[in-house]
Amino acid sequence: MTVSRAIRGVEGVSAQKRAEILHAAQSIGYRPNRNAASLAASYSTLIGISLPTLFNEVFADILDGMRRTFELAGFEIVLDNSDYDPHREAGWVERMLDWHPAAIVLSGIDHTQSVREQLRQAAMPTLEIWDVCDDPIDICVGIDHEAAGKLLGKHLLQLGYRRPVFVGVDAGRDPRAEKRLLGLSAIFRDAGREAVPVIRTQKHASFEAGMTGTTSLLGSSALRPDCICYLNDHMAFGGLTTCERHGLDVPGDIGIAGFNDLGINLVLAKPLTTVLTPRLLIGSLGAQQLLARIHGAKVDRCRVMATTLVAGMTTRQL
C-alpha cells in the first residue's frame, strides 16, 4: 500500500520514503500498468483522438485546446492520424473500442456508417470536432464551414470582385473545404455570376500546393480571375508569392484570400484577407463538453462557434 501511494503521488507517504520507493522503481525499470489501474477503478482515463493530419496548424491548435483540458481533468490521450481517409479512421475506431476508452474524438462529421453505428451501439461518449451538423454521433463542436464560405464571398462581392477562382486539394480529400467552396459559390451564383471555377492540386494544403495551383491557374488561357481564394492561409501565401513572382501586383492586379487566420499572418508584410476560426476555443470547449458527457451530464448536441472576417491587404479596400 505504501508503494502504491508513493507511485500514485497521493498523501500518506513521507518525502524521504517516496524518494526511496521511486528510486527503487526506477532502478528495476518498473512502470505502472494504466490498463490495470483503469480496470481496478472500474473506469478508463483514456481518450482516443483521431486527427486527419498531425502537420497542420489548425488541428495542432484544436489539439492544444483539448489536451490542456483533458490533462487537468486527469485523462490521458492517444492520437491517431487518419490522413483524411474515412476507412483508415474506421479501422482505428474498431481497435480503439477494444481498449474501452472513456471517450473518442473524431475530426469532422463525415465518417463511415459503420463508425456511426459502432459508437452509438457502444454508447461511447463521442465528440465530433471542427465541423457541425444536426445529427452528430453524440455531440459536436465546430464551425459552419458553408456559412464561413458565404461570409468570405459576401466580403469579396462587396469589394467589387466578380471572377473569383478557388484553389484547393483533390475533391473529397477535405470535406470542410468543399463546404466552404459551396458557400462561396452560392454567394456569387445568387449575384448572377457563374459557378466559381476550381483549381486542384494533389499535394497537401501547404505553401507548395498554393504555388503549384497558382502556377497552373496563371498558365491557363481559359481563366482570368480578379481574385483567388485558397483552402487555407498557407496555400494563400504560396499563391501570393507566385503571383508577385509573375509580376502581378497584389491587390492591384489580383486579389488573394485565405482561410483560418493562421500564425503566418502575424509576420507577413502584407497580411492576408482571411477568415478567423477560433481553433483553441473549439478544442477547449469541445473537451469540456465531452468531459461533461463522460460524467453523465446533459449538454448541447451541437455547438456552433462564430467565425470572423479579417480584411487584410491582399484584397481591395472598401
mmCIF file of N, CA and C in Angstrom, residues 112-173:
data_model
loop_
_atom_site.group_PDB
_atom_site.id
_atom_site.type_symbol
_atom_site.label_atom_id
_atom_site.label_comp_id
_atom_site.label_asym_id
_atom_site.label_seq_id
_atom_site.Cartn_x
_atom_site.Cartn_y
_atom_site.Cartn_z
ATOM 1 N N THR A 112 -17.713 6.835 -41.893
ATOM 2 C CA THR A 112 -18.429 5.706 -42.457
ATOM 3 C C THR A 112 -19.645 5.377 -41.590
ATOM 4 N N GLN A 113 -20.626 4.731 -42.195
ATOM 5 C CA GLN A 113 -21.833 4.359 -41.455
ATOM 6 C C GLN A 113 -21.499 3.389 -40.338
ATOM 7 N N SER A 114 -20.500 2.521 -40.558
ATOM 8 C CA SER A 114 -20.124 1.559 -39.533
ATOM 9 C C SER A 114 -19.590 2.254 -38.286
ATOM 10 N N VAL A 115 -18.840 3.348 -38.470
ATOM 11 C CA VAL A 115 -18.322 4.101 -37.331
ATOM 12 C C VAL A 115 -19.473 4.683 -36.519
ATOM 13 N N ARG A 116 -20.421 5.299 -37.199
ATOM 14 C CA ARG A 116 -21.571 5.886 -36.505
ATOM 15 C C ARG A 116 -22.332 4.812 -35.718
ATOM 16 N N GLU A 117 -22.566 3.657 -36.344
ATOM 17 C CA GLU A 117 -23.334 2.599 -35.700
ATOM 18 C C GLU A 117 -22.577 1.991 -34.521
ATOM 19 N N GLN A 118 -21.270 1.761 -34.696
ATOM 20 C CA GLN A 118 -20.478 1.164 -33.621
ATOM 21 C C GLN A 118 -20.457 2.044 -32.382
ATOM 22 N N LEU A 119 -20.207 3.344 -32.584
ATOM 23 C CA LEU A 119 -20.077 4.252 -31.440
ATOM 24 C C LEU A 119 -21.414 4.445 -30.736
ATOM 25 N N ARG A 120 -22.488 4.510 -31.503
ATOM 26 C CA ARG A 120 -23.808 4.656 -30.882
ATOM 27 C C ARG A 120 -24.216 3.382 -30.149
ATOM 28 N N GLN A 121 -23.932 2.239 -30.750
ATOM 29 C CA GLN A 121 -24.270 0.977 -30.113
ATOM 30 C C GLN A 121 -23.490 0.782 -28.820
ATOM 31 N N ALA A 122 -22.233 1.252 -28.816
ATOM 32 C CA ALA A 122 -21.408 1.135 -27.613
ATOM 33 C C ALA A 122 -21.731 2.216 -26.583
ATOM 34 N N ALA A 123 -22.631 3.142 -26.936
ATOM 35 C CA ALA A 123 -22.956 4.276 -26.057
ATOM 36 C C ALA A 123 -21.692 5.011 -25.638
ATOM 37 N N MET A 124 -20.773 5.149 -26.581
ATOM 38 C CA MET A 124 -19.491 5.770 -26.303
ATOM 39 C C MET A 124 -19.610 7.295 -26.367
ATOM 40 N N PRO A 125 -19.245 8.018 -25.306
ATOM 41 C CA PRO A 125 -19.200 9.478 -25.414
ATOM 42 C C PRO A 125 -18.280 9.884 -26.556
ATOM 43 N N THR A 126 -18.821 10.573 -27.536
ATOM 44 C CA THR A 126 -18.075 10.876 -28.761
ATOM 45 C C THR A 126 -18.218 12.346 -29.109
ATOM 46 N N LEU A 127 -17.080 12.970 -29.368
ATOM 47 C CA LEU A 127 -17.053 14.373 -29.790
ATOM 48 C C LEU A 127 -16.602 14.449 -31.237
ATOM 49 N N GLU A 128 -17.421 15.060 -32.085
ATOM 50 C CA GLU A 128 -17.009 15.375 -33.450
ATOM 51 C C GLU A 128 -16.599 16.849 -33.446
ATOM 52 N N ILE A 129 -15.354 17.099 -33.798
ATOM 53 C CA ILE A 129 -14.759 18.423 -33.647
ATOM 54 C C ILE A 129 -14.520 19.073 -34.998
ATOM 55 N N TRP A 130 -14.599 20.417 -35.040
ATOM 56 C CA TRP A 130 -14.212 21.237 -36.190
ATOM 57 C C TRP A 130 -15.335 21.436 -37.206
ATOM 58 N N ASP A 131 -16.356 20.571 -37.203
ATOM 59 C CA ASP A 131 -17.493 20.716 -38.099
ATOM 60 C C ASP A 131 -18.764 20.476 -37.295
ATOM 61 N N VAL A 132 -19.904 20.847 -37.844
ATOM 62 C CA VAL A 132 -21.162 20.712 -37.110
ATOM 63 C C VAL A 132 -22.252 20.132 -38.011
ATOM 64 N N CYS A 133 -23.259 19.528 -37.378
ATOM 65 C CA CYS A 133 -24.426 19.039 -38.100
ATOM 66 C C CYS A 133 -25.570 18.888 -37.106
ATOM 67 N N ASP A 134 -26.768 18.638 -37.618
ATOM 68 C CA ASP A 134 -27.947 18.499 -36.760
ATOM 69 C C ASP A 134 -28.046 17.112 -36.140
ATOM 70 N N ASP A 135 -27.319 16.141 -36.685
ATOM 71 C CA ASP A 135 -27.415 14.769 -36.200
ATOM 72 C C ASP A 135 -26.029 14.179 -35.957
ATOM 73 N N PRO A 136 -25.303 14.680 -34.954
ATOM 74 C CA PRO A 136 -23.971 14.121 -34.665
ATOM 75 C C PRO A 136 -24.091 12.724 -34.072
ATOM 76 N N ILE A 137 -22.983 12.001 -34.054
ATOM 77 C CA ILE A 137 -22.961 10.686 -33.412
ATOM 78 C C ILE A 137 -23.378 10.827 -31.957
ATOM 79 N N ASP A 138 -22.841 11.848 -31.294
ATOM 80 C CA ASP A 138 -23.172 12.126 -29.892
ATOM 81 C C ASP A 138 -23.248 13.642 -29.700
ATOM 82 N N ILE A 139 -22.075 14.313 -29.701
ATOM 83 C CA ILE A 139 -22.046 15.770 -29.625
ATOM 84 C C ILE A 139 -21.026 16.298 -30.638
ATOM 85 N N CYS A 140 -21.184 17.542 -31.051
ATOM 86 C CA CYS A 140 -20.214 18.149 -31.964
ATOM 87 C C CYS A 140 -19.992 19.609 -31.591
ATOM 88 N N VAL A 141 -18.765 20.072 -31.806
ATOM 89 C CA VAL A 141 -18.381 21.463 -31.571
ATOM 90 C C VAL A 141 -17.500 21.893 -32.732
ATOM 91 N N GLY A 142 -17.861 22.967 -33.410
ATOM 92 C CA GLY A 142 -17.057 23.411 -34.547
ATOM 93 C C GLY A 142 -17.644 24.651 -35.185
ATOM 94 N N ILE A 143 -17.352 24.831 -36.451
ATOM 95 C CA ILE A 143 -17.879 25.976 -37.185
ATOM 96 C C ILE A 143 -18.721 25.477 -38.352
ATOM 97 N N ASP A 144 -19.584 26.356 -38.849
ATOM 98 C CA ASP A 144 -20.375 26.083 -40.042
ATOM 99 C C ASP A 144 -19.530 26.499 -41.243
ATOM 100 N N HIS A 145 -18.925 25.531 -41.916
ATOM 101 C CA HIS A 145 -17.981 25.848 -42.984
ATOM 102 C C HIS A 145 -18.663 26.455 -44.206
ATOM 103 N N GLU A 146 -19.864 26.042 -44.506
ATOM 104 C CA GLU A 146 -20.576 26.651 -45.630
ATOM 105 C C GLU A 146 -20.867 28.116 -45.335
ATOM 106 N N ALA A 147 -21.280 28.402 -44.099
ATOM 107 C CA ALA A 147 -21.534 29.794 -43.703
ATOM 108 C C ALA A 147 -20.250 30.612 -43.748
ATOM 109 N N ALA A 148 -19.112 29.995 -43.394
ATOM 110 C CA ALA A 148 -17.827 30.699 -43.451
ATOM 111 C C ALA A 148 -17.470 31.043 -44.892
ATOM 112 N N GLY A 149 -17.770 30.132 -45.830
ATOM 113 C CA GLY A 149 -17.547 30.420 -47.240
ATOM 114 C C GLY A 149 -18.415 31.563 -47.724
ATOM 115 N N LYS A 150 -19.650 31.613 -47.247
ATOM 116 C CA LYS A 150 -20.548 32.698 -47.615
ATOM 117 C C LYS A 150 -20.067 34.032 -47.040
ATOM 118 N N LEU A 151 -19.533 33.987 -45.823
ATOM 119 C CA LEU A 151 -19.003 35.202 -45.199
ATOM 120 C C LEU A 151 -17.907 35.810 -46.054
ATOM 121 N N LEU A 152 -16.984 34.973 -46.521
ATOM 122 C CA LEU A 152 -15.906 35.462 -47.380
ATOM 123 C C LEU A 152 -16.459 35.940 -48.717
ATOM 124 N N GLY A 153 -17.401 35.186 -49.295
ATOM 125 C CA GLY A 153 -17.984 35.558 -50.583
ATOM 126 C C GLY A 153 -18.673 36.912 -50.547
ATOM 127 N N LYS A 154 -19.419 37.180 -49.495
ATOM 128 C CA LYS A 154 -20.108 38.464 -49.365
ATOM 129 C C LYS A 154 -19.113 39.612 -49.301
ATOM 130 N N HIS A 155 -18.012 39.395 -48.579
ATOM 131 C CA HIS A 155 -16.991 40.436 -48.460
ATOM 132 C C HIS A 155 -16.352 40.721 -49.816
ATOM 133 N N LEU A 156 -16.008 39.671 -50.550
ATOM 134 C CA LEU A 156 -15.374 39.853 -51.856
ATOM 135 C C LEU A 156 -16.334 40.517 -52.842
ATOM 136 N N LEU A 157 -17.578 40.139 -52.789
ATOM 137 C CA LEU A 157 -18.582 40.738 -53.672
ATOM 138 C C LEU A 157 -18.741 42.222 -53.357
ATOM 139 N N GLN A 158 -18.706 42.544 -52.075
ATOM 140 C CA GLN A 158 -18.816 43.939 -51.649
ATOM 141 C C GLN A 158 -17.620 44.761 -52.112
ATOM 142 N N LEU A 159 -16.465 44.118 -52.218
ATOM 143 C CA LEU A 159 -15.262 44.815 -52.682
ATOM 144 C C LEU A 159 -15.228 44.993 -54.199
ATOM 145 N N GLY A 160 -16.175 44.383 -54.876
ATOM 146 C CA GLY A 160 -16.267 44.554 -56.328
ATOM 147 C C GLY A 160 -15.704 43.413 -57.139
ATOM 148 N N TYR A 161 -15.298 42.321 -56.489
ATOM 149 C CA TYR A 161 -14.784 41.179 -57.235
ATOM 150 C C TYR A 161 -15.938 40.425 -57.899
ATOM 151 N N ARG A 162 -15.691 39.956 -59.131
ATOM 152 C CA ARG A 162 -16.748 39.291 -59.898
ATOM 153 C C ARG A 162 -16.294 37.956 -60.492
ATOM 154 N N ARG A 163 -14.977 37.670 -60.506
ATOM 155 C CA ARG A 163 -14.490 36.449 -61.156
ATOM 156 C C ARG A 163 -13.509 35.698 -60.233
ATOM 157 N N PRO A 164 -13.980 35.232 -59.100
ATOM 158 C CA PRO A 164 -13.078 34.502 -58.197
ATOM 159 C C PRO A 164 -12.802 33.085 -58.693
ATOM 160 N N VAL A 165 -11.661 32.549 -58.302
ATOM 161 C CA VAL A 165 -11.298 31.155 -58.546
ATOM 162 C C VAL A 165 -10.861 30.562 -57.213
ATOM 163 N N PHE A 166 -11.223 29.308 -56.977
ATOM 164 C CA PHE A 166 -10.853 28.627 -55.732
ATOM 165 C C PHE A 166 -9.712 27.656 -56.006
ATOM 166 N N VAL A 167 -8.676 27.705 -55.189
ATOM 167 C CA VAL A 167 -7.543 26.775 -55.309
ATOM 168 C C VAL A 167 -7.534 25.879 -54.068
ATOM 169 N N GLY A 168 -7.670 24.561 -54.311
ATOM 170 C CA GLY A 168 -7.719 23.613 -53.207
ATOM 171 C C GLY A 168 -7.030 22.310 -53.549
ATOM 172 N N VAL A 169 -7.334 21.276 -52.773
ATOM 173 C CA VAL A 169 -6.742 19.954 -52.986
ATOM 174 C C VAL A 169 -7.735 19.067 -53.727
ATOM 175 N N ASP A 170 -7.369 17.811 -53.928
ATOM 176 C CA ASP A 170 -8.232 16.883 -54.657
ATOM 177 C C ASP A 170 -9.632 16.838 -54.061
ATOM 178 N N ALA A 171 -10.630 16.722 -54.923
ATOM 179 C CA ALA A 171 -12.015 16.646 -54.476
ATOM 180 C C ALA A 171 -12.210 15.451 -53.543
ATOM 181 N N GLY A 172 -12.909 15.667 -52.435
ATOM 182 C CA GLY A 172 -13.182 14.597 -51.489
ATOM 183 C C GLY A 172 -12.164 14.436 -50.393
ATOM 184 N N ARG A 173 -10.973 15.030 -50.563
ATOM 185 C CA ARG A 173 -9.941 14.876 -49.532
ATOM 186 C C ARG A 173 -10.291 15.667 -48.272
#
